[in-house]
Short mmCIF file of C-alpha atoms in Angstrom, two decimals:
data_model
loop_
_atom_site.label_atom_id
_atom_site.label_comp_id
_atom_site.label_asym_id
_atom_site.label_seq_id
_atom_site.Cartn_x
_atom_site.Cartn_y
_atom_site.Cartn_z
CA MET A 269 58.91 -9.11 45.81
CA LYS A 270 56.96 -12.33 46.21
CA GLY A 271 57.44 -12.88 42.48
CA VAL A 272 61.19 -12.64 42.77
CA LEU A 273 61.05 -15.23 45.54
CA TYR A 274 59.07 -17.61 43.30
CA VAL A 275 61.64 -17.30 40.56
CA PHE A 276 64.41 -18.11 43.02
CA LEU A 277 62.38 -21.06 44.33
CA LEU A 278 61.85 -22.30 40.81
CA VAL A 279 65.56 -22.06 40.11
CA GLY A 280 66.19 -23.86 43.40
CA VAL A 281 63.77 -26.70 42.58
CA VAL A 282 65.30 -27.20 39.17
CA PHE A 283 68.75 -27.16 40.75
CA PHE A 284 68.04 -29.66 43.51
CA THR A 285 65.97 -32.10 41.46
CA SER A 286 68.57 -32.18 38.73
CA CYS A 287 70.92 -35.13 38.47
CA GLU A 288 73.46 -32.96 36.71
CA PRO A 289 76.27 -31.54 38.82
CA GLU A 290 75.73 -28.17 37.08
CA PRO A 291 72.50 -26.17 37.68
CA VAL A 292 70.12 -26.30 34.73
CA PRO A 293 69.39 -22.79 33.55
CA VAL A 294 65.79 -21.62 33.55
CA ILE A 295 64.92 -20.39 30.10
CA MET A 296 61.70 -18.46 29.62
CA GLU A 297 60.07 -15.60 27.79
CA GLY A 298 60.23 -12.23 29.51
CA MET A 299 61.06 -8.58 29.13
CA ALA A 300 64.56 -7.21 28.78
CA ALA A 301 65.80 -3.64 28.73
CA ILE A 302 67.15 -2.03 25.57
CA TYR A 303 70.15 0.04 26.57
CA ALA A 304 71.71 3.01 24.84
CA ASP A 305 74.75 5.14 25.40
CA VAL A 306 72.85 8.42 25.67
CA LYS A 307 76.14 10.25 26.26
CA ASP A 308 77.10 9.62 22.66
CA TYR A 309 76.03 13.08 21.48
CA SER A 310 77.24 12.37 17.95
CA ALA A 311 74.19 10.11 17.56
CA ILE A 312 71.90 13.14 17.82
CA ALA A 313 70.78 13.81 14.28
CA SER A 314 67.93 14.82 12.02
CA GLY A 315 66.47 12.18 9.76
CA PRO A 316 63.42 11.56 7.62
CA ALA A 317 59.94 11.37 9.14
CA ARG A 318 59.16 7.97 10.57
CA GLU A 319 56.32 6.02 12.07
CA ILE A 320 55.25 7.20 15.51
CA GLY A 321 55.77 5.14 18.63
CA GLU A 322 54.52 6.06 22.10
CA LEU A 323 54.11 9.84 22.18
CA GLY A 324 55.04 12.17 25.01
CA LYS A 325 55.34 15.91 25.46
CA ILE A 326 54.30 18.45 22.86
CA VAL A 327 55.51 21.94 21.91
CA ASN A 328 54.11 24.29 19.29
CA VAL A 329 56.18 27.02 17.64
CA GLY A 330 54.43 29.00 14.91
CA ASN A 331 53.02 26.44 12.50
CA THR A 332 55.37 23.69 13.57
CA LEU A 333 54.51 20.98 16.06
CA TYR A 334 57.22 19.12 17.92
CA ILE A 335 56.26 15.95 19.72
CA ASN A 336 58.40 13.64 21.79
CA GLU A 337 58.42 9.92 21.21
CA LEU A 338 59.34 8.44 24.58
CA TYR A 339 63.08 7.78 24.92
CA GLN A 340 63.61 8.03 21.13
CA GLY A 341 63.53 11.68 20.06
CA ILE A 342 61.25 14.32 18.55
CA HIS A 343 58.88 14.24 15.58
CA VAL A 344 58.66 17.48 13.60
CA ILE A 345 55.30 18.22 11.98
CA ASP A 346 54.40 20.99 9.55
CA ASN A 347 50.98 22.03 10.82
CA SER A 348 50.39 25.00 8.50
CA ASP A 349 47.18 23.27 7.46
CA PRO A 350 45.76 21.65 10.61
CA VAL A 351 43.46 19.56 8.43
CA ASP A 352 46.47 18.07 6.67
CA PRO A 353 49.53 18.09 8.94
CA ILE A 354 52.73 16.66 7.47
CA PHE A 355 55.49 14.79 9.31
CA THR A 356 58.70 16.32 7.98
CA HIS A 357 61.58 15.11 10.19
CA PHE A 358 62.51 12.97 13.12
CA LEU A 359 65.23 14.17 15.48
CA THR A 360 66.96 11.20 17.09
CA ILE A 361 67.78 11.96 20.73
CA LEU A 362 67.96 8.70 22.68
CA GLY A 363 66.66 8.96 26.24
CA ASN A 364 64.63 12.08 25.46
CA THR A 365 61.34 12.79 27.25
CA ASP A 366 61.46 16.56 27.89
CA PHE A 367 62.25 19.53 25.67
CA THR A 368 61.46 23.09 24.75
CA ILE A 369 62.41 25.54 22.03
CA GLN A 370 63.51 29.18 22.02
CA GLY A 371 63.90 30.67 18.57
CA THR A 372 66.04 28.18 16.66
CA THR A 373 67.51 26.56 19.75
CA LEU A 374 66.21 23.24 21.03
CA TYR A 375 66.76 22.30 24.67
CA ALA A 376 66.28 18.58 25.18
CA ASP A 377 67.16 16.00 27.80
CA ASN A 378 68.65 12.57 27.18
CA GLY A 379 67.53 11.32 30.59
CA VAL A 380 70.72 12.59 32.19
CA ASP A 381 71.96 15.80 30.55
CA LEU A 382 70.40 18.96 29.19
CA ILE A 383 71.47 19.23 25.57
CA VAL A 384 71.46 22.48 23.60
CA ILE A 385 70.87 21.93 19.89
CA ASP A 386 70.94 24.42 17.03
CA ILE A 387 67.94 23.58 14.81
CA SER A 388 68.15 26.61 12.50
CA ASP A 389 68.83 24.10 9.72
CA ILE A 390 66.43 21.30 10.60
CA GLU A 391 68.17 19.01 8.10
CA ASN A 392 71.50 19.41 9.90
CA ILE A 393 70.98 19.89 13.60
CA ASP A 394 74.01 20.57 15.71
CA VAL A 395 74.75 19.99 19.41
CA VAL A 396 76.22 23.30 20.58
CA ASP A 397 76.30 22.82 24.35
CA VAL A 398 75.73 20.13 26.98
CA ILE A 399 74.85 20.75 30.61
CA GLU A 400 75.92 17.45 32.11
CA ASP A 401 73.96 15.59 34.75
CA GLN A 402 71.01 17.98 34.91
CA TYR A 403 68.94 14.94 35.85
CA SER A 404 69.73 12.09 38.19
CA GLY A 405 67.79 9.75 35.93
CA ILE A 406 67.15 7.41 38.82
CA GLU A 407 63.65 8.65 39.64
CA ASP A 408 62.21 7.27 36.42
CA PRO A 409 60.57 3.85 37.05
CA PHE A 410 61.13 3.06 33.38
CA GLN A 411 64.80 2.61 34.30
CA TYR A 412 63.95 -0.21 36.71
CA ARG A 413 61.01 -2.18 35.34
CA PRO A 414 58.97 -2.59 32.16
CA PRO A 415 55.84 -0.38 32.23
CA ASN A 416 52.33 -1.91 32.18
CA TYR A 417 53.77 -5.40 32.41
CA ARG A 418 53.33 -8.36 34.70
CA GLY A 419 55.82 -11.19 34.60
CA VAL A 420 59.50 -11.98 34.73
CA PHE A 421 62.15 -9.64 33.39
CA ASP A 422 65.90 -9.32 33.32
CA CYS A 423 66.96 -7.11 36.22
CA VAL A 424 68.29 -3.81 34.97
CA ASN A 425 72.01 -3.20 35.05
CA LEU A 426 72.44 0.56 34.67
CA ASP A 427 76.15 0.03 34.01
CA GLU A 428 75.11 -1.19 30.56
CA GLY A 429 73.61 2.19 29.70
CA PHE A 430 70.37 4.15 29.92
CA VAL A 431 67.14 2.22 29.36
CA VAL A 432 65.45 3.51 26.19
CA GLY A 433 63.02 0.66 25.67
CA TRP A 434 61.83 -2.79 26.71
CA GLU A 435 61.35 -5.84 24.50
CA LEU A 436 60.17 -9.43 24.82
CA ARG A 437 63.08 -11.86 24.72
CA THR A 438 64.01 -15.39 25.69
CA LEU A 439 65.68 -14.97 29.05
CA THR A 440 68.10 -17.17 30.93
CA ASN A 441 67.56 -17.24 34.69
CA PRO A 442 65.54 -14.03 34.91
CA ALA A 443 65.67 -12.85 38.51
CA CYS A 444 63.16 -9.98 38.55
CA PHE A 445 59.39 -10.05 38.53
CA ALA A 446 56.83 -7.28 38.02
CA ASN A 447 53.36 -7.67 39.47
CA MET B 92 60.70 62.14 14.85
CA ARG B 93 57.19 61.25 13.81
CA SER B 94 58.38 58.13 12.08
CA LEU B 95 60.17 57.18 15.26
CA ILE B 96 56.89 57.55 17.17
CA TYR B 97 55.14 55.44 14.57
CA PHE B 98 57.88 52.90 14.89
CA PHE B 99 57.36 52.63 18.62
CA LEU B 100 53.60 52.62 18.17
CA ILE B 101 53.90 49.70 15.79
CA LEU B 102 56.32 47.99 18.09
CA PHE B 103 53.94 48.53 20.99
CA THR B 104 50.94 47.30 19.06
CA PHE B 105 52.88 44.25 17.98
CA SER B 106 53.91 43.37 21.49
CA CYS B 107 50.33 43.86 22.71
CA THR B 108 49.03 41.54 20.03
CA GLN B 109 51.55 38.95 21.07
CA ASP B 110 50.69 39.34 24.70
CA SER B 111 46.96 38.90 24.20
CA SER B 112 47.42 35.71 22.22
CA PHE B 113 49.75 34.40 24.87
CA LEU B 114 47.08 34.87 27.50
CA ILE B 115 45.61 31.69 26.10
CA SER B 116 48.80 29.73 26.36
CA GLY B 117 50.43 31.07 29.47
CA ASN B 118 53.79 31.42 27.80
CA SER B 119 55.65 34.44 26.56
CA SER B 120 58.17 33.33 23.97
CA GLY B 121 56.05 32.13 21.06
CA THR B 122 56.61 28.62 22.31
CA LEU B 123 53.42 26.91 23.45
CA SER B 124 53.76 23.97 25.79
CA GLY B 125 51.43 21.37 27.18
CA SER B 126 50.60 21.35 30.89
CA TYR B 127 53.21 18.66 31.58
CA ALA B 128 56.08 20.92 30.56
CA THR B 129 59.27 20.69 32.59
CA MET B 130 61.22 23.30 30.62
CA LEU B 131 59.98 26.81 29.82
CA PRO B 132 61.75 29.68 28.06
CA ILE B 133 60.47 32.97 29.50
CA ASP B 134 61.86 36.43 28.71
CA GLY B 135 65.49 35.48 28.19
CA PHE B 136 65.59 32.79 30.85
CA LEU B 137 65.14 29.06 30.68
CA TYR B 138 63.45 27.37 33.63
CA VAL B 139 64.08 23.66 34.08
CA ILE B 140 62.71 21.40 36.77
CA ASN B 141 64.09 18.03 37.73
CA GLU B 142 62.63 15.78 40.42
CA THR B 143 63.30 18.19 43.28
CA ASP B 144 64.68 21.54 42.08
CA ILE B 145 64.03 24.44 39.76
CA PHE B 146 67.00 25.73 37.74
CA THR B 147 67.19 29.17 36.13
CA TYR B 148 69.42 29.59 33.09
CA ASP B 149 70.23 32.90 31.47
CA ILE B 150 69.71 32.29 27.75
CA ALA B 151 70.38 35.80 26.43
CA ASP B 152 72.69 33.77 24.19
CA THR B 153 70.29 30.92 23.51
CA GLU B 154 73.08 28.53 22.59
CA SER B 155 75.06 29.07 25.81
CA PRO B 156 72.82 28.75 28.86
CA ILE B 157 74.36 30.12 32.04
CA LEU B 158 73.09 28.76 35.35
CA VAL B 159 72.08 31.70 37.56
CA ASP B 160 69.97 29.99 40.21
CA GLU B 161 69.01 26.63 41.62
CA GLN B 162 66.54 26.15 44.42
CA ASN B 163 64.78 23.28 46.06
CA VAL B 164 61.05 23.01 45.40
CA GLY B 165 59.99 19.74 47.01
CA PHE B 166 59.48 16.10 46.08
CA GLU B 167 58.24 14.51 42.88
CA ILE B 168 58.17 17.74 40.92
CA GLU B 169 56.37 16.99 37.68
CA SER B 170 55.17 20.00 35.75
CA MET B 171 55.54 23.74 35.31
CA TYR B 172 53.20 26.39 33.95
CA HIS B 173 53.76 30.08 33.34
CA HIS B 174 51.23 32.90 33.43
CA GLU B 175 52.15 36.60 33.46
CA GLY B 176 55.37 36.31 35.42
CA VAL B 177 54.07 33.67 37.79
CA LEU B 178 55.42 30.12 37.78
CA PHE B 179 53.18 27.30 38.93
CA VAL B 180 55.00 24.10 39.76
CA GLY B 181 52.98 20.94 40.24
CA SER B 182 54.21 18.11 42.41
CA SER B 183 52.51 15.00 43.69
CA GLU B 184 51.89 16.60 47.06
CA ALA B 185 51.59 20.33 46.56
CA LEU B 186 51.06 23.32 44.30
CA HIS B 187 54.13 25.57 44.43
CA ILE B 188 53.80 29.19 43.32
CA PHE B 189 56.75 31.41 42.40
CA VAL B 190 56.97 34.96 41.12
CA ILE B 191 59.71 35.65 38.59
CA GLN B 192 61.76 38.58 39.88
CA GLU B 193 63.34 41.22 37.65
CA ASN B 194 66.64 39.32 37.67
CA GLY B 195 64.82 36.26 36.37
CA ILE B 196 65.10 34.29 39.59
CA PRO B 197 61.90 32.72 40.93
CA LEU B 198 60.81 33.80 44.41
CA ARG B 199 58.61 31.39 46.31
CA LYS B 200 55.20 32.72 47.26
CA SER B 201 53.42 29.67 48.56
CA GLU B 202 53.24 25.92 48.86
CA THR B 203 49.71 24.56 49.00
CA VAL B 204 49.66 20.97 50.17
CA TYR B 205 46.87 18.93 48.59
CA ASN B 206 46.32 16.99 51.80
CA PHE B 207 44.29 13.88 51.01
CA ASP B 208 42.80 13.47 54.49
CA ASN B 209 46.32 12.78 55.74
CA LEU B 210 46.56 9.70 53.56
CA GLU B 211 49.89 8.88 52.07
CA GLU B 212 49.84 9.65 48.39
CA TRP B 213 51.84 8.03 45.65
CA GLY B 214 52.07 7.50 41.94
CA SER B 215 50.40 10.71 40.95
CA CYS B 216 50.60 13.01 37.96
CA ASP B 217 49.34 16.42 38.83
CA PRO B 218 49.63 19.23 36.27
CA VAL B 219 48.44 22.78 36.89
CA VAL B 220 47.31 25.67 34.68
CA ALA B 221 46.27 29.17 35.73
CA ASP B 222 44.94 32.56 34.76
CA ASP B 223 44.98 35.90 36.61
CA THR B 224 42.62 34.75 39.32
CA TYR B 225 42.42 30.98 39.42
CA ALA B 226 44.63 27.89 39.32
CA TYR B 227 43.30 24.59 38.03
CA VAL B 228 44.89 21.32 39.12
CA THR B 229 44.14 17.74 38.23
CA LEU B 230 45.06 15.10 40.78
CA ARG B 231 45.24 11.47 39.88
CA SER B 232 46.72 9.06 42.34
CA SER B 233 46.32 6.14 44.66
CA THR B 234 46.49 6.59 48.37
CA GLN B 235 47.04 4.10 51.13
CA GLU B 236 46.15 4.29 54.79
CA GLY B 237 47.58 1.72 57.16
CA PHE B 238 49.65 -1.29 56.26
CA GLY B 239 49.28 -4.97 55.51
CA CYS B 240 45.80 -6.41 56.01
CA ASN B 241 44.59 -3.18 57.54
CA ALA B 242 45.56 -1.12 54.50
CA VAL B 243 42.80 0.95 52.96
CA PHE B 244 43.36 1.95 49.36
CA ARG B 245 41.69 4.91 47.75
CA VAL B 246 41.96 6.28 44.26
CA VAL B 247 41.92 10.04 43.88
CA ASN B 248 40.68 11.51 40.60
CA GLU B 249 39.96 15.17 41.06
CA LEU B 250 39.86 18.56 39.47
CA ARG B 251 40.60 21.31 41.98
CA ILE B 252 40.13 25.02 41.48
CA TYR B 253 41.96 27.52 43.67
CA ASN B 254 41.51 31.27 43.97
CA ILE B 255 45.03 32.67 43.62
CA GLU B 256 44.35 36.42 43.86
CA ASN B 257 46.56 36.21 46.90
CA LEU B 258 49.49 34.16 45.60
CA GLN B 259 50.66 33.65 49.15
CA GLU B 260 47.46 31.98 50.22
CA PRO B 261 45.62 30.11 47.48
CA GLU B 262 42.08 29.31 48.54
CA LEU B 263 40.50 26.01 47.56
CA LEU B 264 37.17 26.78 45.88
CA THR B 265 35.96 23.44 44.67
CA ILE B 266 36.82 19.79 44.15
CA ARG B 267 35.15 18.01 41.28
CA GLN B 268 35.38 14.24 40.95
CA MET B 269 36.76 13.13 37.60
CA ASP B 270 37.39 9.77 35.96
CA PHE B 271 41.04 9.87 34.92
CA PRO B 272 42.14 13.51 34.68
CA LYS B 273 45.48 14.43 33.15
CA GLY B 274 46.63 17.49 31.18
CA LEU B 275 44.48 20.60 31.00
CA ALA B 276 44.18 24.05 29.42
CA ILE B 277 42.23 27.20 30.29
CA THR B 278 40.87 29.91 28.02
CA GLY B 279 38.63 32.50 29.66
CA ASP B 280 35.71 30.69 31.28
CA TYR B 281 36.43 27.43 29.50
CA LEU B 282 38.56 24.61 30.82
CA PHE B 283 39.64 21.66 28.68
CA VAL B 284 40.64 18.50 30.54
CA CYS B 285 42.17 15.31 29.16
CA GLU B 286 40.43 12.35 30.76
CA GLY B 287 42.85 9.51 30.06
CA ASN B 288 41.10 6.80 28.05
CA LEU B 289 37.88 8.81 28.12
CA GLY B 290 39.09 11.38 25.61
CA VAL B 291 38.81 15.11 26.23
CA LYS B 292 36.19 17.18 28.06
CA LEU B 293 35.25 20.84 28.13
CA PHE B 294 33.91 22.58 31.21
CA ASP B 295 32.18 25.92 31.51
CA VAL B 296 33.81 27.30 34.66
CA SER B 297 32.13 30.73 34.70
CA ASP B 298 30.96 29.62 38.13
CA ARG B 299 34.27 28.43 39.60
CA MET B 300 32.41 26.74 42.42
CA ASP B 301 30.50 24.58 39.97
CA PRO B 302 32.20 23.57 36.69
CA ILE B 303 29.69 22.30 34.15
CA GLU B 304 30.65 19.79 31.47
CA ILE B 305 29.42 21.15 28.14
CA TRP B 306 31.27 19.03 25.58
CA SER B 307 33.33 15.90 25.25
CA ASP B 308 34.88 13.68 22.62
CA GLU B 309 35.44 10.16 23.88
CA GLY B 310 36.71 6.80 22.82
CA PHE B 311 40.45 7.41 22.70
CA GLU B 312 43.30 8.05 25.11
CA THR B 313 44.60 11.56 25.81
CA PHE B 314 47.06 13.08 28.23
CA ASP B 315 47.87 16.63 27.25
CA ILE B 316 46.57 19.62 25.37
CA ILE B 317 47.67 22.89 23.75
CA LEU B 318 45.37 25.75 22.78
CA LYS B 319 46.46 28.11 20.03
CA ASP B 320 44.12 30.84 18.84
CA GLY B 321 41.07 28.63 18.31
CA LEU B 322 43.06 25.52 17.44
CA MET B 323 43.09 22.74 20.02
CA MET B 324 45.78 20.06 19.85
CA VAL B 325 45.14 17.02 22.02
CA VAL B 326 47.90 14.46 22.52
CA GLY B 327 47.45 10.80 23.29
CA PRO B 328 50.05 8.03 23.27
CA ASP B 329 49.31 7.13 19.64
CA ALA B 330 47.91 10.25 17.98
CA ILE B 331 47.49 14.01 18.04
CA ARG B 332 43.92 15.14 17.44
CA GLN B 333 43.08 18.67 16.37
CA TYR B 334 39.88 20.65 16.78
CA ASP B 335 38.67 24.10 15.85
CA TYR B 336 37.16 25.66 18.99
CA THR B 337 36.71 29.19 17.58
CA ASP B 338 32.99 28.70 18.25
CA ILE B 339 33.08 27.11 21.70
CA ASN B 340 29.48 25.91 21.25
CA ASN B 341 30.30 24.17 18.02
CA ILE B 342 33.70 22.53 18.34
CA GLU B 343 34.79 21.04 15.08
CA TYR B 344 37.00 17.95 14.76
CA LEU B 345 39.71 18.58 12.18
CA THR B 346 42.06 15.65 12.06
CA ALA B 347 43.98 12.94 13.89
CA ILE B 348 47.68 13.06 13.18
CA GLU B 349 48.87 9.54 12.72
CA PHE B 350 51.81 8.65 10.63
#
C-alpha cells in the first residue's frame, strides 16, 4: 500500500515540477500481466512436446504421466521406462492449474470453467462438455499481482481477460506496487 | 456353470489386485493423484472442490457430468484425498472428513480445526493423506497475533498425525516440526514428505507418536509426490524426479524428467 502511495507521489512530483502544461508520464521497467481469453475453447488442442515451464499438479494413469504447467496446459509423458521417460505431447489449456482423468476423459479447469475433454485420441483432443463458472477465479492471488516479485507493476484489469502469466515490460505510469 | 464361476473368480481376483495396489495411492479409478488434488474420480462420481465447496458429479457417462450435489465445506479449501470411501479435505484452518454414501454424495463426519494457539492463520498450503487408522497433515503458514507495532509473527511448519479410527473425532497424536513441508504420501509405516527447497524426506512412522527420519534427498525444490507400486514420482517446479523404493532401506534414484 505504501508502495502505491510512493508511485503516486513520484507521479505528483514529476507533474508539479514540470514546466509543461501536460503531465510527464513516468516510464519504468515493471511487471505486466499476460491476458488470455480462456473462454475460447477452440484454442484447446494437442500439440508436440515442448519445453517445461513452472510445473504444477501431477496425475498418473497406467504408464502415462500428466503434469500441469501453471496456466498453460498439460504435459503428457510416456513413463513406460521410468529411467527414460519421454515427453510425447503438450495439451494447451490456457488458465489450467487443476485436472484429473477418468478413462479417456480429461477434466480440466481454465481458471473459471470445468472443461470435459475427450483424449481417446491424444493427437486430436476434443472438448465435449463445459461446466461454466465452476470457479470464481478471484481467490487466486496470481490474478492480482506477480508472484515472488517486489516492485512496480501494471494494475490488473480483469476485463482484459484471465491472467495466464506475468512478464517484465516498460510501463507507463504504473500504479501498483508489490512488496 | 463352472466357467461362470471361474469367470467371477477371475473377476474377483482382478478387483482384489486392483484394490490392494490402490491402498498405496488412496484412489480407486486407476488414476493416481498427488496430495494437492482438487478433482478426484471415484466409483462413477467426480468430486471437485473450489475455494469453499465440494461438488459431486455423476460421471456414469464420463463425457457428460451431471451435478448431483454441492455443499459448503469451509474457507480456503485446497486439497482432497480419498481412502476407502472416505474423503479428506484440507483447508488452511481445518481437516474436513466426509464419508461417501451409497448415492455418491459425501456426508460430513467431522471438522478438526488446527487451532494455532488462537493465532490468525494465513497463506497456508495444507495437504492431507490418510490410511485406515491415521491422517497425516502438513501445515505451512504464517500467523499473526495483534496488529501494527504490537504484531507478533510466527511461522508454522508442522507435520501432524491424527488417529482417525473414529472419523467423527480425530485425535491429535503428534506434532513434528518441519522445515518447509508440502505434499506427502503414505505407504504402510512409511511417510514421504516434500520439504520445499530441501528436497524429499522419508519417515518411519511405525511409532505414530514419534516419526523418525530415515532417508532424504536434498538440494532441489519439491512440492508433491505420487507413489505407484515401488515407483516414487516427486514433482518440483522445474523437474519430476523418480525413485525406486521397492527396498525402502535402499531407495534408488532413477531419473529427473527435464525436457
